[in-house]
Amino acid sequence: MQAMAVESPNRLLICLRYGIGDLVMELPALRGLRSRLPKAHLTALGAAPAVALLEGDPDFDAVIPAQRFGFQHWGHRGTAAARERLGEWLIAGAFDQVLDASHAVVGVREVISAAAIPVLNTESSFETNEEPLEGRGVRSIWRSAVQAWGLAETGSHPEPNLHISEAVCQSARHFCYQRGLGDRVAVGIAPIASTELKRWPLEQLGKVVRWLTGEQGRPILVFSAPGEEKVARELLAQAVLPGRAEFVPPFHLQQTAALIACCGAFLSNDTGLMHIAAAMDVPTVAVFGPTSQRVYLPAGTVAVSSGSECSHRVTDRFGPSPCLLQNRCLIGRESCISAVSVEQVTAALERVLCHSFEPQQSSQFSRGGA
């Protein structure tokens, strides 16, 4: 693998992975880079909303969303004006090197390629039979960064951690206190997903909600995302006692992370919020469908899946499965996530809920401190 071209660069541009979960998984490598280059100016270029997680993070000197230049999504090549704005910004930035341009939005990648700046792309590889299963994605990214960026070898790889300010933590606690959740253990639920194929059916999730709010007597926080508020509200309506279920609107991602940290447990599809919950040390149950837990399951997270082997599921690298690329199941009429039973999920939650969870203290909102 190619090594860092500039041994002690003064100004580095780091192209972040696109999705929320992918960004969280690469955090240990990014923090290792800061430790290796404590005096360098590190600029992180990513995409909203994921890049918002790094705003105010002391390990980065600048955090820039690609949308600032006019690039709207991962496959967007951008207008001529957007490409010109980015090109001028790259010149003004006087970067010694660009790391992982291959992770950038397509148009950003093309503009960087045309600029006279050395580029280093890392390649993540998976060990076929590596154990434990949880955290393989993080370990893969870490190993690649150790080799390509010259990071210090450690006996074990670090885990992702988020820096959330005390002000944001206080705001999250106030949100819960206003809803009578100050001294109770709420279960956070994220019914959202980037595609229907990754969403556990609301009918089945609703049965879990009724079990939690009824038989278990647990209050719940239902998290939403931009454009998916209706899904969250439909789930809320299925609670046994409406007063035990609260809607969490699409806040800034750091506010969402702080609210997740207020939960005693978290239930999610394979989404960015699953990775945030794990990074905030919240015991999590994740329902998997067409994506592979061999790649994306965070450490300390309990995975639930149909258990069926699918030749289309990608298990040895990052990236979408053929099903996700075509936005349809290539084997049956509905996604494999529909085969996950209510009993599987409640059994996994019981394993998590059998512990006594205390309300999070401010110092616990951020693994690594704020």
CSV table of C-alpha atoms in Angstrom, one decimal:
chain,number,residue,atom,x,y,z
A,1,MET,CA,0.0,0.0,0.0
A,2,GLN,CA,1.2,3.5,-0.8
A,3,ALA,CA,2.5,5.5,2.2
A,4,MET,CA,2.0,9.1,3.1
A,5,ALA,CA,3.9,11.2,0.5
A,6,VAL,CA,4.7,14.0,2.9
A,7,GLU,CA,6.4,12.8,6.1
A,8,SER,CA,5.4,15.8,8.2
A,9,PRO,CA,2.7,17.8,6.2
A,10,ASN,CA,1.7,21.2,7.5
A,11,ARG,CA,-1.8,21.2,5.8
A,12,LEU,CA,-3.8,18.1,5.2
A,13,LEU,CA,-7.2,17.8,3.5
A,14,ILE,CA,-9.1,14.7,4.6
A,15,CYS,CA,-12.0,13.5,2.5
A,16,LEU,CA,-14.5,11.8,4.9
A,17,ARG,CA,-16.6,8.8,4.2
A,18,TYR,CA,-20.0,9.8,3.0
A,19,GLY,CA,-22.6,8.2,5.4
A,20,ILE,CA,-23.1,8.8,9.1
A,21,GLY,CA,-22.2,5.3,10.1
A,22,ASP,CA,-19.1,5.2,7.8
A,23,LEU,CA,-17.9,8.4,9.3
A,24,VAL,CA,-18.3,7.1,12.9
A,25,MET,CA,-16.4,4.0,12.0
A,26,GLU,CA,-13.4,5.9,10.7
A,27,LEU,CA,-13.2,8.2,13.8
A,28,PRO,CA,-10.4,6.1,15.5
A,29,ALA,CA,-8.2,6.4,12.5
A,30,LEU,CA,-8.9,10.2,12.2
A,31,ARG,CA,-8.0,10.7,15.9
A,32,GLY,CA,-4.9,8.5,15.4
A,33,LEU,CA,-3.9,10.9,12.6
A,34,ARG,CA,-4.2,13.9,14.9
A,35,SER,CA,-2.0,12.1,17.4
A,36,ARG,CA,0.6,11.4,14.7
A,37,LEU,CA,0.5,15.0,13.4
A,38,PRO,CA,-0.3,17.2,16.5
A,39,LYS,CA,0.8,20.5,14.9
A,40,ALA,CA,-0.6,20.0,11.4
A,41,HIS,CA,-3.6,21.9,10.1
A,42,LEU,CA,-6.3,19.2,9.4
A,43,THR,CA,-9.3,20.1,7.3
A,44,ALA,CA,-12.1,17.6,7.1
A,45,LEU,CA,-14.2,17.7,3.9
A,46,GLY,CA,-17.4,15.7,4.1
A,47,ALA,CA,-21.1,15.7,3.3
A,48,ALA,CA,-24.1,16.8,5.4
A,49,PRO,CA,-25.5,15.6,7.6
A,50,ALA,CA,-22.7,13.3,8.7
A,51,VAL,CA,-20.0,16.0,8.7
A,52,ALA,CA,-22.0,17.9,11.4
A,53,LEU,CA,-20.8,15.3,13.9
A,54,LEU,CA,-17.3,16.8,13.8
A,55,GLU,CA,-18.3,20.5,14.2
A,56,GLY,CA,-16.4,21.9,17.2
A,57,ASP,CA,-14.3,18.7,17.5
A,58,PRO,CA,-10.8,19.7,18.8
A,59,ASP,CA,-9.1,17.2,16.5
A,60,PHE,CA,-10.0,19.2,13.4
A,61,ASP,CA,-9.0,22.7,12.5
A,62,ALA,CA,-11.8,23.1,9.9
A,63,VAL,CA,-14.8,21.0,9.0
A,64,ILE,CA,-16.4,21.7,5.6
A,65,PRO,CA,-19.5,20.2,4.0
A,66,ALA,CA,-19.4,19.6,0.3
A,67,GLN,CA,-22.8,21.3,0.0
A,68,ARG,CA,-21.1,24.6,0.7
A,69,PHE,CA,-19.7,24.5,-2.8
A,70,GLY,CA,-22.9,23.2,-4.4
A,71,PHE,CA,-22.5,19.4,-4.4
A,72,GLN,CA,-25.7,17.9,-3.3
A,73,HIS,CA,-25.2,14.1,-3.0
A,74,TRP,CA,-22.6,11.4,-3.3
A,75,GLY,CA,-23.1,10.9,-7.1
A,76,HIS,CA,-23.4,14.6,-7.9
A,77,ARG,CA,-20.7,15.9,-10.4
A,78,GLY,CA,-21.7,19.5,-9.6
A,79,THR,CA,-22.3,22.5,-11.9
A,80,ALA,CA,-19.4,24.4,-13.5
A,81,ALA,CA,-19.8,27.1,-10.9
A,82,ALA,CA,-19.6,24.5,-8.0
A,83,ARG,CA,-16.5,23.0,-9.5
A,84,GLU,CA,-14.9,26.4,-9.9
A,85,ARG,CA,-15.6,27.4,-6.3
A,86,LEU,CA,-14.1,24.1,-5.1
A,87,GLY,CA,-11.0,24.6,-7.3
A,88,GLU,CA,-10.4,28.1,-6.0
A,89,TRP,CA,-10.8,26.9,-2.4
A,90,LEU,CA,-8.3,24.1,-3.0
A,91,ILE,CA,-5.8,26.6,-4.3
A,92,ALA,CA,-6.3,29.0,-1.4
A,93,GLY,CA,-6.0,26.1,1.1
A,94,ALA,CA,-2.4,25.3,0.0
A,95,PHE,CA,-2.8,21.7,1.0
A,96,ASP,CA,0.4,19.5,1.1
A,97,GLN,CA,-1.7,16.4,0.5
A,98,VAL,CA,-5.2,15.0,0.2
A,99,LEU,CA,-6.1,11.9,2.1
A,100,ASP,CA,-8.8,9.5,0.8
A,101,ALA,CA,-10.1,11.5,-2.2
A,102,SER,CA,-11.9,8.3,-3.3
A,103,HIS,CA,-14.4,8.8,-0.4
A,104,ALA,CA,-15.5,12.2,-1.6
A,105,VAL,CA,-18.6,13.2,-3.6
A,106,VAL,CA,-18.0,12.3,-7.3
A,107,GLY,CA,-17.6,15.9,-8.4
A,108,VAL,CA,-15.3,16.8,-5.5
A,109,ARG,CA,-13.2,13.7,-6.4
A,110,GLU,CA,-12.9,14.9,-10.0
A,111,VAL,CA,-11.8,18.4,-9.1
A,112,ILE,CA,-9.2,17.1,-6.7
A,113,SER,CA,-7.9,14.8,-9.3
A,114,ALA,CA,-7.4,17.7,-11.7
A,115,ALA,CA,-5.5,19.7,-9.0
A,116,ALA,CA,-1.8,19.5,-8.5
A,117,ILE,CA,-2.0,18.0,-5.0
A,118,PRO,CA,-0.6,14.6,-4.0
A,119,VAL,CA,-3.4,12.2,-3.2
A,120,LEU,CA,-3.2,9.2,-0.9
A,121,ASN,CA,-6.2,6.7,-0.9
A,122,THR,CA,-6.3,4.0,1.7
A,123,GLU,CA,-7.7,0.6,1.0
A,124,SER,CA,-9.7,-1.3,3.7
A,125,SER,CA,-9.4,-5.1,3.7
A,126,PHE,CA,-11.2,-7.7,5.8
A,127,GLU,CA,-9.8,-10.7,7.4
A,128,THR,CA,-12.0,-13.6,6.3
A,129,ASN,CA,-12.4,-15.4,9.7
A,130,GLU,CA,-11.6,-12.5,12.0
A,131,GLU,CA,-13.2,-12.6,15.5
A,132,PRO,CA,-15.0,-11.1,17.2
A,133,LEU,CA,-17.6,-10.3,14.6
A,134,GLU,CA,-18.5,-6.9,16.2
A,135,GLY,CA,-16.4,-4.0,15.2
A,136,ARG,CA,-14.8,-5.6,12.1
A,137,GLY,CA,-15.4,-2.5,10.0
A,138,VAL,CA,-13.7,-0.2,12.5
A,139,ARG,CA,-10.7,-2.6,12.7
A,140,SER,CA,-10.4,-2.8,9.0
A,141,ILE,CA,-10.3,1.0,8.6
A,142,TRP,CA,-7.8,1.3,11.5
A,143,ARG,CA,-5.4,-1.3,10.1
A,144,SER,CA,-5.4,0.4,6.7
A,145,ALA,CA,-4.7,3.8,8.4
A,146,VAL,CA,-1.9,2.3,10.5
A,147,GLN,CA,-0.2,1.1,7.3
A,148,ALA,CA,-0.9,4.1,5.0
A,149,TRP,CA,-0.7,7.0,7.4
A,150,GLY,CA,2.0,5.6,9.7
A,151,LEU,CA,-0.2,5.6,12.8
A,152,ALA,CA,1.2,4.1,16.0
A,153,GLU,CA,0.6,0.4,16.4
A,154,THR,CA,-1.4,-0.5,19.6
A,155,GLY,CA,-2.2,-3.8,21.2
A,156,SER,CA,-5.9,-3.2,20.3
A,157,HIS,CA,-7.6,-0.7,18.0
A,158,PRO,CA,-9.4,2.2,19.6
A,159,GLU,CA,-13.2,2.5,19.5
A,160,PRO,CA,-15.1,5.4,17.9
A,161,ASN,CA,-15.8,8.4,20.2
A,162,LEU,CA,-17.7,11.6,19.7
A,163,HIS,CA,-17.0,15.0,21.2
A,164,ILE,CA,-20.2,16.6,22.3
A,165,SER,CA,-20.2,19.9,24.1
A,166,GLU,CA,-21.5,20.3,27.7
A,167,ALA,CA,-24.0,22.8,26.4
A,168,VAL,CA,-25.5,20.3,24.0
A,169,CYS,CA,-25.5,17.6,26.7
A,170,GLN,CA,-27.4,20.0,29.0
A,171,SER,CA,-29.9,20.7,26.3
A,172,ALA,CA,-30.6,17.0,25.8
A,173,ARG,CA,-31.1,16.5,29.6
A,174,HIS,CA,-33.5,19.4,29.6
A,175,PHE,CA,-35.5,17.9,26.7
A,176,CYS,CA,-35.8,14.6,28.7
A,177,TYR,CA,-36.6,16.4,32.0
A,178,GLN,CA,-39.4,18.4,30.4
A,179,ARG,CA,-41.0,15.1,29.4
A,180,GLY,CA,-40.7,13.5,32.8
A,181,LEU,CA,-37.7,11.3,31.8
A,182,GLY,CA,-35.1,12.8,34.1
A,183,ASP,CA,-34.9,9.8,36.4
A,184,ARG,CA,-36.3,7.0,34.2
A,185,VAL,CA,-34.6,4.7,31.8
A,186,ALA,CA,-36.0,5.3,28.3
A,187,VAL,CA,-35.5,3.0,25.4
A,188,GLY,CA,-34.6,4.9,22.2
A,189,ILE,CA,-36.0,3.5,18.9
A,190,ALA,CA,-35.0,4.5,15.4
A,191,PRO,CA,-37.5,3.2,12.8
A,192,ILE,CA,-35.7,5.2,10.1
A,193,ALA,CA,-33.6,3.8,7.3
A,194,SER,CA,-32.0,5.1,4.1
A,195,THR,CA,-34.1,2.7,2.1
A,196,GLU,CA,-37.2,0.5,2.6
A,197,LEU,CA,-35.0,-2.6,2.2
A,198,LYS,CA,-33.2,-1.8,5.4
A,199,ARG,CA,-36.3,-0.9,7.4
A,200,TRP,CA,-37.8,-3.5,9.7
A,201,PRO,CA,-41.6,-3.4,9.0
A,202,LEU,CA,-43.5,-0.9,11.2
A,203,GLU,CA,-46.2,-3.5,11.9
A,204,GLN,CA,-43.6,-5.7,13.6
A,205,LEU,CA,-41.8,-2.9,15.3
A,206,GLY,CA,-45.1,-1.7,16.6
A,207,LYS,CA,-45.6,-4.9,18.5
A,208,VAL,CA,-42.2,-4.4,20.1
A,209,VAL,CA,-43.3,-0.8,21.1
A,210,ARG,CA,-46.5,-2.2,22.7
A,211,TRP,CA,-44.4,-4.8,24.6
A,212,LEU,CA,-42.0,-2.2,25.8
A,213,THR,CA,-44.5,0.4,26.9
A,214,GLY,CA,-47.0,-2.1,28.2
A,215,GLU,CA,-45.6,-5.3,29.6
A,216,GLN,CA,-42.1,-3.8,30.3
A,217,GLY,CA,-43.4,-0.5,31.5
A,218,ARG,CA,-40.6,1.4,29.7
A,219,PRO,CA,-40.8,4.9,28.3
A,220,ILE,CA,-39.5,5.3,24.8
A,221,LEU,CA,-38.0,8.0,22.6
A,222,VAL,CA,-38.7,7.6,18.9
A,223,PHE,CA,-36.1,9.2,16.8
A,224,SER,CA,-36.8,10.6,13.3
A,225,ALA,CA,-34.8,12.0,10.4
A,226,PRO,CA,-35.5,14.7,7.8
A,227,GLY,CA,-38.3,13.4,5.6
A,228,GLU,CA,-39.1,10.5,7.9
A,229,GLU,CA,-41.1,12.2,10.6
A,230,LYS,CA,-44.3,10.5,9.4
A,231,VAL,CA,-42.7,7.0,10.0
A,232,ALA,CA,-41.7,8.0,13.6
A,233,ARG,CA,-45.2,9.4,14.4
A,234,GLU,CA,-46.9,6.3,13.0
A,235,LEU,CA,-44.8,4.2,15.4
A,236,LEU,CA,-45.6,6.5,18.3
A,237,ALA,CA,-49.3,5.9,17.8
A,238,GLN,CA,-48.8,2.2,18.6
A,239,ALA,CA,-47.6,2.8,22.1
A,240,VAL,CA,-49.9,1.3,24.9
A,241,LEU,CA,-49.8,4.6,26.8
A,242,PRO,CA,-49.2,7.7,24.7
A,243,GLY,CA,-47.6,9.4,27.7
A,244,ARG,CA,-44.8,6.8,27.7
A,245,ALA,CA,-43.7,7.6,24.2
A,246,GLU,CA,-42.1,10.8,23.0
A,247,PHE,CA,-41.2,12.0,19.5
A,248,VAL,CA,-37.7,13.2,18.8
A,249,PRO,CA,-37.6,15.6,15.8
A,250,PRO,CA,-34.7,15.7,13.4
A,251,PHE,CA,-32.3,17.8,15.5
A,252,HIS,CA,-28.7,18.6,14.7
A,253,LEU,CA,-26.8,15.3,14.8
A,254,GLN,CA,-24.9,16.3,17.9
A,255,GLN,CA,-28.1,17.0,19.7
A,256,THR,CA,-29.5,13.7,18.5
A,257,ALA,CA,-26.3,11.9,19.8
A,258,ALA,CA,-26.7,13.6,23.2
A,259,LEU,CA,-30.3,12.4,23.4
A,260,ILE,CA,-29.4,8.9,22.4
A,261,ALA,CA,-26.9,9.0,25.3
A,262,CYS,CA,-29.8,9.7,27.6
A,263,CYS,CA,-31.3,6.3,26.8
A,264,GLY,CA,-30.7,3.2,28.7
A,265,ALA,CA,-30.9,1.1,25.5
A,266,PHE,CA,-31.4,1.6,21.8
A,267,LEU,CA,-33.2,-0.3,19.1
A,268,SER,CA,-32.3,0.5,15.5
A,269,ASN,CA,-32.1,-0.7,11.9
A,270,ASP,CA,-28.6,-0.7,10.4
A,271,THR,CA,-28.3,3.1,10.2
A,272,GLY,CA,-26.0,5.9,11.2
A,273,LEU,CA,-27.9,6.2,14.5
A,274,MET,CA,-26.9,2.6,15.4
A,275,HIS,CA,-23.3,3.6,15.1
A,276,ILE,CA,-23.8,6.8,17.1
A,277,ALA,CA,-25.5,4.8,19.9
A,278,ALA,CA,-22.6,2.4,20.0
A,279,ALA,CA,-20.1,5.3,20.0
A,280,MET,CA,-22.0,6.8,23.0
A,281,ASP,CA,-21.8,3.6,24.9
A,282,VAL,CA,-25.5,2.9,24.8
A,283,PRO,CA,-26.4,-0.8,24.8
A,284,THR,CA,-27.9,-1.4,21.3
A,285,VAL,CA,-29.9,-3.9,19.4
A,286,ALA,CA,-29.6,-3.7,15.7
A,287,VAL,CA,-31.9,-5.3,13.1
A,288,PHE,CA,-30.0,-6.3,9.9
A,289,GLY,CA,-31.4,-7.1,6.5
A,290,PRO,CA,-29.5,-6.8,3.1
A,291,THR,CA,-26.4,-5.3,4.8
A,292,SER,CA,-23.9,-7.5,6.5
A,293,GLN,CA,-23.2,-7.5,10.3
A,294,ARG,CA,-19.8,-8.9,9.3
A,295,VAL,CA,-19.0,-5.4,8.0
A,296,TYR,CA,-21.1,-2.9,9.8
A,297,LEU,CA,-21.9,-4.3,13.3
A,298,PRO,CA,-20.4,-2.0,15.9
A,299,ALA,CA,-18.6,-3.4,19.0
A,300,GLY,CA,-20.9,-4.1,21.9
A,301,THR,CA,-24.0,-4.2,19.7
A,302,VAL,CA,-26.4,-7.1,19.6
A,303,ALA,CA,-27.4,-8.0,16.0
A,304,VAL,CA,-30.7,-9.6,15.0
A,305,SER,CA,-31.1,-10.9,11.4
A,306,SER,CA,-33.1,-13.5,9.6
A,307,GLY,CA,-30.1,-15.8,9.7
A,308,SER,CA,-30.5,-16.8,6.1
A,309,GLU,CA,-27.4,-16.7,3.9
A,310,CYS,CA,-27.8,-14.6,0.8
A,311,SER,CA,-25.3,-14.7,-2.1
A,312,HIS,CA,-26.0,-11.0,-2.8
A,313,ARG,CA,-25.0,-9.8,0.7
A,314,VAL,CA,-21.6,-8.2,0.6
A,315,THR,CA,-19.6,-9.6,3.6
A,316,ASP,CA,-15.9,-8.8,2.8
A,317,ARG,CA,-15.8,-5.1,2.0
A,318,PHE,CA,-17.6,-1.8,2.4
A,319,GLY,CA,-20.3,-0.9,-0.1
A,320,PRO,CA,-23.9,-1.6,-1.0
A,321,SER,CA,-25.2,-5.0,-2.0
A,322,PRO,CA,-26.7,-5.6,-5.4
A,323,CYS,CA,-30.1,-5.5,-3.8
A,324,LEU,CA,-29.5,-2.0,-2.5
A,325,LEU,CA,-28.0,-0.8,-5.8
A,326,GLN,CA,-31.2,-2.0,-7.6
A,327,ASN,CA,-33.4,-1.0,-4.6
A,328,ARG,CA,-35.2,-4.4,-4.7
A,329,CYS,CA,-34.8,-7.8,-3.3
A,330,LEU,CA,-33.2,-10.0,-6.0
A,331,ILE,CA,-34.5,-13.3,-4.4
A,332,GLY,CA,-38.0,-12.7,-3.1
A,333,ARG,CA,-40.8,-10.2,-3.2
A,334,GLU,CA,-39.8,-8.4,0.0
A,335,SER,CA,-36.6,-7.6,1.8
A,336,CYS,CA,-34.9,-10.3,4.0
A,337,ILE,CA,-35.3,-7.9,6.9
A,338,SER,CA,-39.0,-8.8,7.0
A,339,ALA,CA,-38.1,-12.3,8.0
A,340,VAL,CA,-36.8,-11.1,11.4
A,341,SER,CA,-39.4,-12.0,14.0
A,342,VAL,CA,-40.8,-10.0,16.9
A,343,GLU,CA,-39.7,-12.7,19.2
A,344,GLN,CA,-36.0,-12.4,18.1
A,345,VAL,CA,-36.0,-8.7,18.7
A,346,THR,CA,-37.8,-8.8,22.1
A,347,ALA,CA,-35.4,-11.6,23.2
A,348,ALA,CA,-32.4,-9.5,22.2
A,349,LEU,CA,-33.9,-6.5,24.1
A,350,GLU,CA,-34.5,-8.5,27.2
A,351,ARG,CA,-30.7,-9.4,27.2
A,352,VAL,CA,-30.0,-5.7,27.1
A,353,LEU,CA,-32.7,-4.6,29.5
A,354,CYS,CA,-31.8,-7.1,32.2
A,355,HIS,CA,-29.1,-4.8,33.4
A,356,SER,CA,-29.9,-1.8,35.6
A,357,PHE,CA,-29.2,1.4,33.6
A,358,GLU,CA,-28.6,4.7,35.4
A,359,PRO,CA,-29.2,8.1,33.8
A,360,GLN,CA,-26.2,9.2,31.9
A,361,GLN,CA,-23.9,11.8,33.5
A,362,SER,CA,-22.5,14.6,31.5
A,363,SER,CA,-19.0,13.1,31.4
A,364,GLN,CA,-20.5,10.0,29.8
A,365,PHE,CA,-22.1,11.8,26.9
A,366,SER,CA,-18.8,11.8,25.0
A,367,ARG,CA,-16.4,8.8,24.9
A,368,GLY,CA,-13.1,10.7,25.0
A,369,GLY,CA,-14.5,13.9,26.5
A,370,ALA,CA,-15.8,17.1,25.2
